[in-house]
């Protein structure tokens, strides 16, 4: 049973390796290695060279990754036009698809469309974007909410602890409003920074460079979860 399929109380903290830092020439082996080592999801960082100045993957690669792993594919769209592309990443095998609050799009409409398509939809907030009450009415439409702890665009940046208060606020709103969305954090997560992220309420820890640079994926994944 995948992490998403388990009852919420039994899920535990998920580790979602970001393949941005994997060995691209051995991507199939890397997917199998993190799965064997206990990862829960695969995180795909989609960049369009416009919303961020880096370029990464299209739906073609997403489809191959979805086929190359039994783990649910978590697509993080750092793109200016999620309305056009989110359905394509869903069709390519994305189990969850999230897009940024900072883009000009009908956020509620796209979240509803993803749900209608049977996909878990989510919003993403950048470190510099304040979490205001304007976000709260969108939360009932979210299956996940991703808090960025680095500016989006590149792996290997330093974790910004100032974003932890956003996790805590979202966790409180979730409880007050009787909602179920998962809280995800992305950027600079390693076994040290994972601890305060878990304490602030993160359900999903994205980890790129700290995991793929480590010599033992199983030990690193366990310590990210706090089991190490
Ligand atoms: C940054 C991406 C992250 C990144 C995480 O734009 O959204 O997913 O790959 O990598 P690390 O763990 O190296 O910060
Ligand atoms: Zn990401």
PDB file of C-alpha atoms and ligand atoms in Angstrom:
ATOM      1  CA  UNK A   1       0.000   0.000   0.000  1.00  0.00           C
ATOM      2  CA  UNK A   2       1.450   3.399  -0.951  1.00  0.00           C
ATOM      3  CA  UNK A   3       1.966   6.199   1.552  1.00  0.00           C
ATOM      4  CA  UNK A   4      -1.074   8.086   0.255  1.00  0.00           C
ATOM      5  CA  UNK A   5      -3.320   5.034   0.511  1.00  0.00           C
ATOM      6  CA  UNK A   6      -2.634   4.453   4.195  1.00  0.00           C
ATOM      7  CA  UNK A   7      -5.011   6.046   6.728  1.00  0.00           C
ATOM      8  CA  UNK A   8      -3.618   9.434   7.726  1.00  0.00           C
ATOM      9  CA  UNK A   9      -2.853   8.373  11.296  1.00  0.00           C
ATOM     10  CA  UNK A  10      -0.750   5.452  10.033  1.00  0.00           C
ATOM     11  CA  UNK A  11       1.227   7.254   7.364  1.00  0.00           C
ATOM     12  CA  UNK A  12       4.166   8.526   9.385  1.00  0.00           C
ATOM     13  CA  UNK A  13       6.544  11.060   7.860  1.00  0.00           C
ATOM     14  CA  UNK A  14       7.196  10.477   4.152  1.00  0.00           C
ATOM     15  CA  UNK A  15      10.559  10.915   2.470  1.00  0.00           C
ATOM     16  CA  UNK A  16      10.352  12.104  -1.142  1.00  0.00           C
ATOM     17  CA  UNK A  17      13.710  11.987  -2.959  1.00  0.00           C
ATOM     18  CA  UNK A  18      14.097  14.795  -5.506  1.00  0.00           C
ATOM     19  CA  UNK A  19      15.698  13.179  -8.537  1.00  0.00           C
ATOM     20  CA  UNK A  20      17.170  16.539  -9.522  1.00  0.00           C
ATOM     21  CA  UNK A  21      20.245  15.425  -7.569  1.00  0.00           C
ATOM     22  CA  UNK A  22      20.249  11.792  -8.770  1.00  0.00           C
ATOM     23  CA  UNK A  23      22.730  10.437 -11.290  1.00  0.00           C
ATOM     24  CA  UNK A  24      20.847  11.144 -14.523  1.00  0.00           C
ATOM     25  CA  UNK A  25      22.738   8.528 -16.510  1.00  0.00           C
ATOM     26  CA  UNK A  26      21.701   5.872 -14.013  1.00  0.00           C
ATOM     27  CA  UNK A  27      18.219   7.175 -13.268  1.00  0.00           C
ATOM     28  CA  UNK A  28      16.499   3.769 -13.344  1.00  0.00           C
ATOM     29  CA  UNK A  29      19.047   2.364 -10.875  1.00  0.00           C
ATOM     30  CA  UNK A  30      18.667   5.422  -8.644  1.00  0.00           C
ATOM     31  CA  UNK A  31      14.857   5.028  -8.586  1.00  0.00           C
ATOM     32  CA  UNK A  32      15.187   1.375  -7.569  1.00  0.00           C
ATOM     33  CA  UNK A  33      17.838   2.222  -4.969  1.00  0.00           C
ATOM     34  CA  UNK A  34      15.761   4.841  -3.137  1.00  0.00           C
ATOM     35  CA  UNK A  35      12.694   2.610  -3.276  1.00  0.00           C
ATOM     36  CA  UNK A  36      14.637  -0.296  -1.742  1.00  0.00           C
ATOM     37  CA  UNK A  37      16.088   2.096   0.833  1.00  0.00           C
ATOM     38  CA  UNK A  38      12.619   3.012   2.108  1.00  0.00           C
ATOM     39  CA  UNK A  39      11.560   6.174   0.237  1.00  0.00           C
ATOM     40  CA  UNK A  40       7.807   6.831   0.094  1.00  0.00           C
ATOM     41  CA  UNK A  41       7.362   9.099  -2.947  1.00  0.00           C
ATOM     42  CA  UNK A  42       9.431  10.316  -5.914  1.00  0.00           C
ATOM     43  CA  UNK A  43       9.631  14.111  -6.245  1.00  0.00           C
ATOM     44  CA  UNK A  44       9.941  15.553  -9.755  1.00  0.00           C
ATOM     45  CA  UNK A  45      11.015  19.200 -10.029  1.00  0.00           C
ATOM     46  CA  UNK A  46       9.558  20.626 -13.216  1.00  0.00           C
ATOM     47  CA  UNK A  47      11.099  23.973 -14.272  1.00  0.00           C
ATOM     48  CA  UNK A  48      10.237  25.982 -17.355  1.00  0.00           C
ATOM     49  CA  UNK A  49      13.094  28.487 -17.666  1.00  0.00           C
ATOM     50  CA  UNK A  50      10.546  31.238 -17.026  1.00  0.00           C
ATOM     51  CA  UNK A  51       9.026  30.964 -13.548  1.00  0.00           C
ATOM     52  CA  UNK A  52      12.533  29.916 -12.527  1.00  0.00           C
ATOM     53  CA  UNK A  53      15.647  30.328 -14.650  1.00  0.00           C
ATOM     54  CA  UNK A  54      16.401  26.620 -14.827  1.00  0.00           C
ATOM     55  CA  UNK A  55      14.972  23.983 -17.178  1.00  0.00           C
ATOM     56  CA  UNK A  56      14.327  20.381 -16.306  1.00  0.00           C
ATOM     57  CA  UNK A  57      11.723  17.797 -17.278  1.00  0.00           C
ATOM     58  CA  UNK A  58       8.628  17.543 -19.439  1.00  0.00           C
ATOM     59  CA  UNK A  59       5.774  15.019 -19.327  1.00  0.00           C
ATOM     60  CA  UNK A  60       7.851  12.582 -21.408  1.00  0.00           C
ATOM     61  CA  UNK A  61      10.380  12.161 -18.594  1.00  0.00           C
ATOM     62  CA  UNK A  62       7.610  12.141 -15.978  1.00  0.00           C
ATOM     63  CA  UNK A  63       6.016   9.191 -17.773  1.00  0.00           C
ATOM     64  CA  UNK A  64       9.293   7.267 -17.824  1.00  0.00           C
ATOM     65  CA  UNK A  65       9.915   7.956 -14.118  1.00  0.00           C
ATOM     66  CA  UNK A  66       6.358   6.926 -13.221  1.00  0.00           C
ATOM     67  CA  UNK A  67       6.934   3.642 -15.047  1.00  0.00           C
ATOM     68  CA  UNK A  68      10.380   3.199 -13.526  1.00  0.00           C
ATOM     69  CA  UNK A  69       9.220   3.272  -9.917  1.00  0.00           C
ATOM     70  CA  UNK A  70       6.377   1.737  -7.934  1.00  0.00           C
ATOM     71  CA  UNK A  71       6.377   4.834  -5.693  1.00  0.00           C
ATOM     72  CA  UNK A  72       3.807   7.600  -6.256  1.00  0.00           C
ATOM     73  CA  UNK A  73       5.178  10.404  -8.435  1.00  0.00           C
ATOM     74  CA  UNK A  74       4.973  13.852  -6.834  1.00  0.00           C
ATOM     75  CA  UNK A  75       5.209  16.562  -9.513  1.00  0.00           C
ATOM     76  CA  UNK A  76       6.277  20.032  -8.325  1.00  0.00           C
ATOM     77  CA  UNK A  77       5.554  22.468 -11.138  1.00  0.00           C
ATOM     78  CA  UNK A  78       7.781  25.555 -11.049  1.00  0.00           C
ATOM     79  CA  UNK A  79       6.197  26.914 -14.204  1.00  0.00           C
ATOM     80  CA  UNK A  80       4.215  29.982 -15.266  1.00  0.00           C
ATOM     81  CA  UNK A  81       1.457  28.039 -16.997  1.00  0.00           C
ATOM     82  CA  UNK A  82       0.294  25.224 -14.720  1.00  0.00           C
ATOM     83  CA  UNK A  83      -3.231  25.307 -16.165  1.00  0.00           C
ATOM     84  CA  UNK A  84      -1.879  23.966 -19.469  1.00  0.00           C
ATOM     85  CA  UNK A  85       0.656  21.533 -18.095  1.00  0.00           C
ATOM     86  CA  UNK A  86      -0.698  20.163 -14.800  1.00  0.00           C
ATOM     87  CA  UNK A  87      -3.190  17.911 -16.653  1.00  0.00           C
ATOM     88  CA  UNK A  88      -0.349  16.606 -18.829  1.00  0.00           C
ATOM     89  CA  UNK A  89       1.761  15.675 -15.808  1.00  0.00           C
ATOM     90  CA  UNK A  90      -1.286  14.007 -14.284  1.00  0.00           C
ATOM     91  CA  UNK A  91      -1.835  12.045 -17.490  1.00  0.00           C
ATOM     92  CA  UNK A  92       1.848  11.096 -17.499  1.00  0.00           C
ATOM     93  CA  UNK A  93       1.437   9.365 -14.140  1.00  0.00           C
ATOM     94  CA  UNK A  94       1.693  12.132 -11.553  1.00  0.00           C
ATOM     95  CA  UNK A  95      -0.159  10.986  -8.436  1.00  0.00           C
ATOM     96  CA  UNK A  96       0.192  14.444  -6.912  1.00  0.00           C
ATOM     97  CA  UNK A  97       0.693  17.680  -8.830  1.00  0.00           C
ATOM     98  CA  UNK A  98       1.413  20.987  -7.141  1.00  0.00           C
ATOM     99  CA  UNK A  99       1.799  24.501  -8.525  1.00  0.00           C
ATOM    100  CA  UNK A 100       2.806  27.868  -7.122  1.00  0.00           C
ATOM    101  CA  UNK A 101       0.703  30.504  -5.410  1.00  0.00           C
ATOM    102  CA  UNK A 102       2.911  33.093  -7.134  1.00  0.00           C
ATOM    103  CA  UNK A 103       1.688  32.274 -10.658  1.00  0.00           C
ATOM    104  CA  UNK A 104      -1.276  34.016 -12.240  1.00  0.00           C
ATOM    105  CA  UNK A 105      -3.815  31.266 -12.600  1.00  0.00           C
ATOM    106  CA  UNK A 106      -7.257  30.383 -11.272  1.00  0.00           C
ATOM    107  CA  UNK A 107      -5.846  28.442  -8.325  1.00  0.00           C
ATOM    108  CA  UNK A 108      -9.213  27.207  -7.096  1.00  0.00           C
ATOM    109  CA  UNK A 109     -10.294  26.163 -10.582  1.00  0.00           C
ATOM    110  CA  UNK A 110      -7.111  24.205 -11.247  1.00  0.00           C
ATOM    111  CA  UNK A 111      -7.229  22.470  -7.857  1.00  0.00           C
ATOM    112  CA  UNK A 112     -10.832  21.466  -8.571  1.00  0.00           C
ATOM    113  CA  UNK A 113      -9.883  20.204 -12.041  1.00  0.00           C
ATOM    114  CA  UNK A 114      -7.062  18.082 -10.604  1.00  0.00           C
ATOM    115  CA  UNK A 115      -9.384  16.558  -8.034  1.00  0.00           C
ATOM    116  CA  UNK A 116     -11.969  15.856 -10.702  1.00  0.00           C
ATOM    117  CA  UNK A 117      -9.242  14.036 -12.653  1.00  0.00           C
ATOM    118  CA  UNK A 118      -8.469  11.854  -9.625  1.00  0.00           C
ATOM    119  CA  UNK A 119      -5.151  13.566  -8.887  1.00  0.00           C
ATOM    120  CA  UNK A 120      -3.974  14.984  -5.583  1.00  0.00           C
ATOM    121  CA  UNK A 121      -3.541  18.707  -6.148  1.00  0.00           C
ATOM    122  CA  UNK A 122      -1.434  21.081  -4.110  1.00  0.00           C
ATOM    123  CA  UNK A 123      -0.246  24.641  -3.735  1.00  0.00           C
ATOM    124  CA  UNK A 124       3.355  25.758  -3.239  1.00  0.00           C
ATOM    125  CA  UNK A 125       4.545  28.883  -1.421  1.00  0.00           C
ATOM    126  CA  UNK A 126       7.976  30.462  -1.914  1.00  0.00           C
ATOM    127  CA  UNK A 127      10.100  31.548   1.068  1.00  0.00           C
ATOM    128  CA  UNK A 128       9.567  35.243   0.266  1.00  0.00           C
ATOM    129  CA  UNK A 129       5.781  34.958  -0.127  1.00  0.00           C
ATOM    130  CA  UNK A 130       3.870  35.729   3.074  1.00  0.00           C
ATOM    131  CA  UNK A 131       1.244  33.223   4.157  1.00  0.00           C
ATOM    132  CA  UNK A 132      -1.848  35.404   4.480  1.00  0.00           C
ATOM    133  CA  UNK A 133      -5.479  34.657   5.236  1.00  0.00           C
ATOM    134  CA  UNK A 134      -6.157  34.847   1.476  1.00  0.00           C
ATOM    135  CA  UNK A 135      -4.725  31.340   1.211  1.00  0.00           C
ATOM    136  CA  UNK A 136      -7.062  29.827   3.763  1.00  0.00           C
ATOM    137  CA  UNK A 137     -10.190  29.522   1.577  1.00  0.00           C
ATOM    138  CA  UNK A 138      -8.130  27.503  -0.931  1.00  0.00           C
ATOM    139  CA  UNK A 139      -7.091  24.894   1.628  1.00  0.00           C
ATOM    140  CA  UNK A 140     -10.249  22.749   1.396  1.00  0.00           C
ATOM    141  CA  UNK A 141      -9.330  22.204  -2.273  1.00  0.00           C
ATOM    142  CA  UNK A 142      -5.767  21.072  -1.456  1.00  0.00           C
ATOM    143  CA  UNK A 143      -4.574  17.520  -0.925  1.00  0.00           C
ATOM    144  CA  UNK A 144      -1.109  18.827  -0.158  1.00  0.00           C
ATOM    145  CA  UNK A 145       0.549  22.142   0.597  1.00  0.00           C
ATOM    146  CA  UNK A 146       4.244  22.562  -0.127  1.00  0.00           C
ATOM    147  CA  UNK A 147       6.313  25.096   1.804  1.00  0.00           C
ATOM    148  CA  UNK A 148       9.557  26.013   0.013  1.00  0.00           C
ATOM    149  CA  UNK A 149      12.523  26.373   2.341  1.00  0.00           C
ATOM    150  CA  UNK A 150      14.863  27.644  -0.417  1.00  0.00           C
ATOM    151  CA  UNK A 151      14.196  29.873  -3.441  1.00  0.00           C
ATOM    152  CA  UNK A 152      12.993  27.499  -6.180  1.00  0.00           C
ATOM    153  CA  UNK A 153      15.213  26.627  -9.118  1.00  0.00           C
ATOM    154  CA  UNK A 154      18.183  24.647  -7.876  1.00  0.00           C
ATOM    155  CA  UNK A 155      19.079  21.828  -5.535  1.00  0.00           C
ATOM    156  CA  UNK A 156      21.820  22.127  -2.943  1.00  0.00           C
ATOM    157  CA  UNK A 157      20.786  25.436  -1.338  1.00  0.00           C
ATOM    158  CA  UNK A 158      20.693  26.272   2.361  1.00  0.00           C
ATOM    159  CA  UNK A 159      17.538  25.620   4.404  1.00  0.00           C
ATOM    160  CA  UNK A 160      15.764  28.797   5.623  1.00  0.00           C
ATOM    161  CA  UNK A 161      14.379  28.172   9.136  1.00  0.00           C
ATOM    162  CA  UNK A 162      12.158  31.276   8.880  1.00  0.00           C
ATOM    163  CA  UNK A 163       9.649  29.215   6.851  1.00  0.00           C
ATOM    164  CA  UNK A 164       8.969  26.844   9.760  1.00  0.00           C
ATOM    165  CA  UNK A 165       6.336  29.223  11.121  1.00  0.00           C
ATOM    166  CA  UNK A 166       4.353  28.745   7.885  1.00  0.00           C
ATOM    167  CA  UNK A 167       4.211  25.010   8.514  1.00  0.00           C
ATOM    168  CA  UNK A 168       2.997  25.631  12.046  1.00  0.00           C
ATOM    169  CA  UNK A 169       0.309  28.064  10.859  1.00  0.00           C
ATOM    170  CA  UNK A 170      -0.887  25.696   8.132  1.00  0.00           C
ATOM    171  CA  UNK A 171      -1.020  22.843  10.602  1.00  0.00           C
ATOM    172  CA  UNK A 172      -3.134  24.972  12.942  1.00  0.00           C
ATOM    173  CA  UNK A 173      -5.504  26.064  10.145  1.00  0.00           C
ATOM    174  CA  UNK A 174      -5.803  22.450   9.024  1.00  0.00           C
ATOM    175  CA  UNK A 175      -6.871  21.385  12.481  1.00  0.00           C
ATOM    176  CA  UNK A 176      -9.226  24.343  13.048  1.00  0.00           C
ATOM    177  CA  UNK A 177     -10.899  23.823   9.672  1.00  0.00           C
ATOM    178  CA  UNK A 178     -11.090  20.020   9.954  1.00  0.00           C
ATOM    179  CA  UNK A 179      -8.992  19.446   6.806  1.00  0.00           C
ATOM    180  CA  UNK A 180      -6.748  16.593   5.735  1.00  0.00           C
ATOM    181  CA  UNK A 181      -4.122  17.995   3.352  1.00  0.00           C
ATOM    182  CA  UNK A 182      -0.530  16.834   3.722  1.00  0.00           C
ATOM    183  CA  UNK A 183       2.184  19.358   4.614  1.00  0.00           C
ATOM    184  CA  UNK A 184       5.328  19.111   2.515  1.00  0.00           C
ATOM    185  CA  UNK A 185       8.645  20.920   2.849  1.00  0.00           C
ATOM    186  CA  UNK A 186      11.225  21.245   0.097  1.00  0.00           C
ATOM    187  CA  UNK A 187      14.744  22.660   0.017  1.00  0.00           C
ATOM    188  CA  UNK A 188      17.877  22.119   2.063  1.00  0.00           C
ATOM    189  CA  UNK A 189      16.433  19.165   3.966  1.00  0.00           C
ATOM    190  CA  UNK A 190      19.062  16.933   5.551  1.00  0.00           C
ATOM    191  CA  UNK A 191      19.056  14.839   8.746  1.00  0.00           C
ATOM    192  CA  UNK A 192      19.695  18.012  10.825  1.00  0.00           C
ATOM    193  CA  UNK A 193      17.106  20.337   9.242  1.00  0.00           C
ATOM    194  CA  UNK A 194      14.529  17.522   9.002  1.00  0.00           C
ATOM    195  CA  UNK A 195      14.110  17.492  12.789  1.00  0.00           C
ATOM    196  CA  UNK A 196      12.671  21.027  13.163  1.00  0.00           C
ATOM    197  CA  UNK A 197      10.654  20.519   9.959  1.00  0.00           C
ATOM    198  CA  UNK A 198       9.030  17.401  11.419  1.00  0.00           C
ATOM    199  CA  UNK A 199       8.430  19.196  14.714  1.00  0.00           C
ATOM    200  CA  UNK A 200       6.706  22.079  12.890  1.00  0.00           C
ATOM    201  CA  UNK A 201       4.333  19.652  11.189  1.00  0.00           C
ATOM    202  CA  UNK A 202       5.887  18.445   7.932  1.00  0.00           C
ATOM    203  CA  UNK A 203       4.317  15.188   6.689  1.00  0.00           C
ATOM    204  CA  UNK A 204       6.466  14.935   3.540  1.00  0.00           C
ATOM    205  CA  UNK A 205      10.174  15.749   3.464  1.00  0.00           C
ATOM    206  CA  UNK A 206      11.637  16.379   0.011  1.00  0.00           C
ATOM    207  CA  UNK A 207      15.343  15.640  -0.074  1.00  0.00           C
ATOM    208  CA  UNK A 208      17.685  15.940  -3.028  1.00  0.00           C
ATOM    209  CA  UNK A 209      21.371  16.598  -2.553  1.00  0.00           C
ATOM    210  CA  UNK A 210      21.710  15.375   1.039  1.00  0.00           C
ATOM    211  CA  UNK A 211      20.278  11.991   0.051  1.00  0.00           C
ATOM    212  CA  UNK A 212      21.926  11.421  -3.334  1.00  0.00           C
ATOM    213  CA  UNK A 213      25.332  12.586  -2.066  1.00  0.00           C
ATOM    214  CA  UNK A 214      25.162  10.224   0.884  1.00  0.00           C
ATOM    215  CA  UNK A 215      26.887   6.860   0.718  1.00  0.00           C
ATOM    216  CA  UNK A 216      24.047   4.873   2.293  1.00  0.00           C
ATOM    217  CA  UNK A 217      20.534   5.847   1.160  1.00  0.00           C
ATOM    218  CA  UNK A 218      18.833   3.603   3.726  1.00  0.00           C
ATOM    219  CA  UNK A 219      20.588   5.218   6.698  1.00  0.00           C
ATOM    220  CA  UNK A 220      19.970   8.721   5.360  1.00  0.00           C
ATOM    221  CA  UNK A 221      16.270   8.075   4.755  1.00  0.00           C
ATOM    222  CA  UNK A 222      15.877   6.616   8.255  1.00  0.00           C
ATOM    223  CA  UNK A 223      17.583   9.616   9.838  1.00  0.00           C
ATOM    224  CA  UNK A 224      15.444  12.053   7.810  1.00  0.00           C
ATOM    225  CA  UNK A 225      12.401  10.344   9.314  1.00  0.00           C
ATOM    226  CA  UNK A 226      13.933  10.574  12.768  1.00  0.00           C
ATOM    227  CA  UNK A 227      14.421   6.804  12.979  1.00  0.00           C
ATOM    228  CA  UNK A 228      18.193   6.941  12.644  1.00  0.00           C
TER     229      UNK A 228
HETATM  230  C1  LIG B   1      14.276  23.385  -5.682  1.00  0.00           C
HETATM  231  C2  LIG B   1      13.530  22.085  -5.753  1.00  0.00           C
HETATM  232  C3  LIG B   1      13.890  21.091  -4.717  1.00  0.00           C
HETATM  233  C4  LIG B   1      15.316  20.664  -4.719  1.00  0.00           C
HETATM  234  C5  LIG B   1      15.634  20.059  -3.393  1.00  0.00           C
HETATM  235  O1  LIG B   1      13.807  24.216  -6.672  1.00  0.00           O
HETATM  236  O2  LIG B   1      12.142  22.314  -5.637  1.00  0.00           O
HETATM  237  O3  LIG B   1      13.046  19.943  -4.790  1.00  0.00           O
HETATM  238  O4  LIG B   1      15.623  19.764  -5.743  1.00  0.00           O
HETATM  239  O5  LIG B   1      16.988  19.782  -3.381  1.00  0.00           O
HETATM  240  P1  LIG B   1      17.865  19.908  -2.069  1.00  0.00           P
HETATM  241  O6  LIG B   1      17.355  18.837  -1.145  1.00  0.00           O
HETATM  242  O7  LIG B   1      19.239  19.651  -2.579  1.00  0.00           O
HETATM  243  O8  LIG B   1      17.656  21.271  -1.515  1.00  0.00           O
HETATM  244 ZN1  LIG B   2      10.687  20.490  -5.452  1.00  0.00          ZN
END
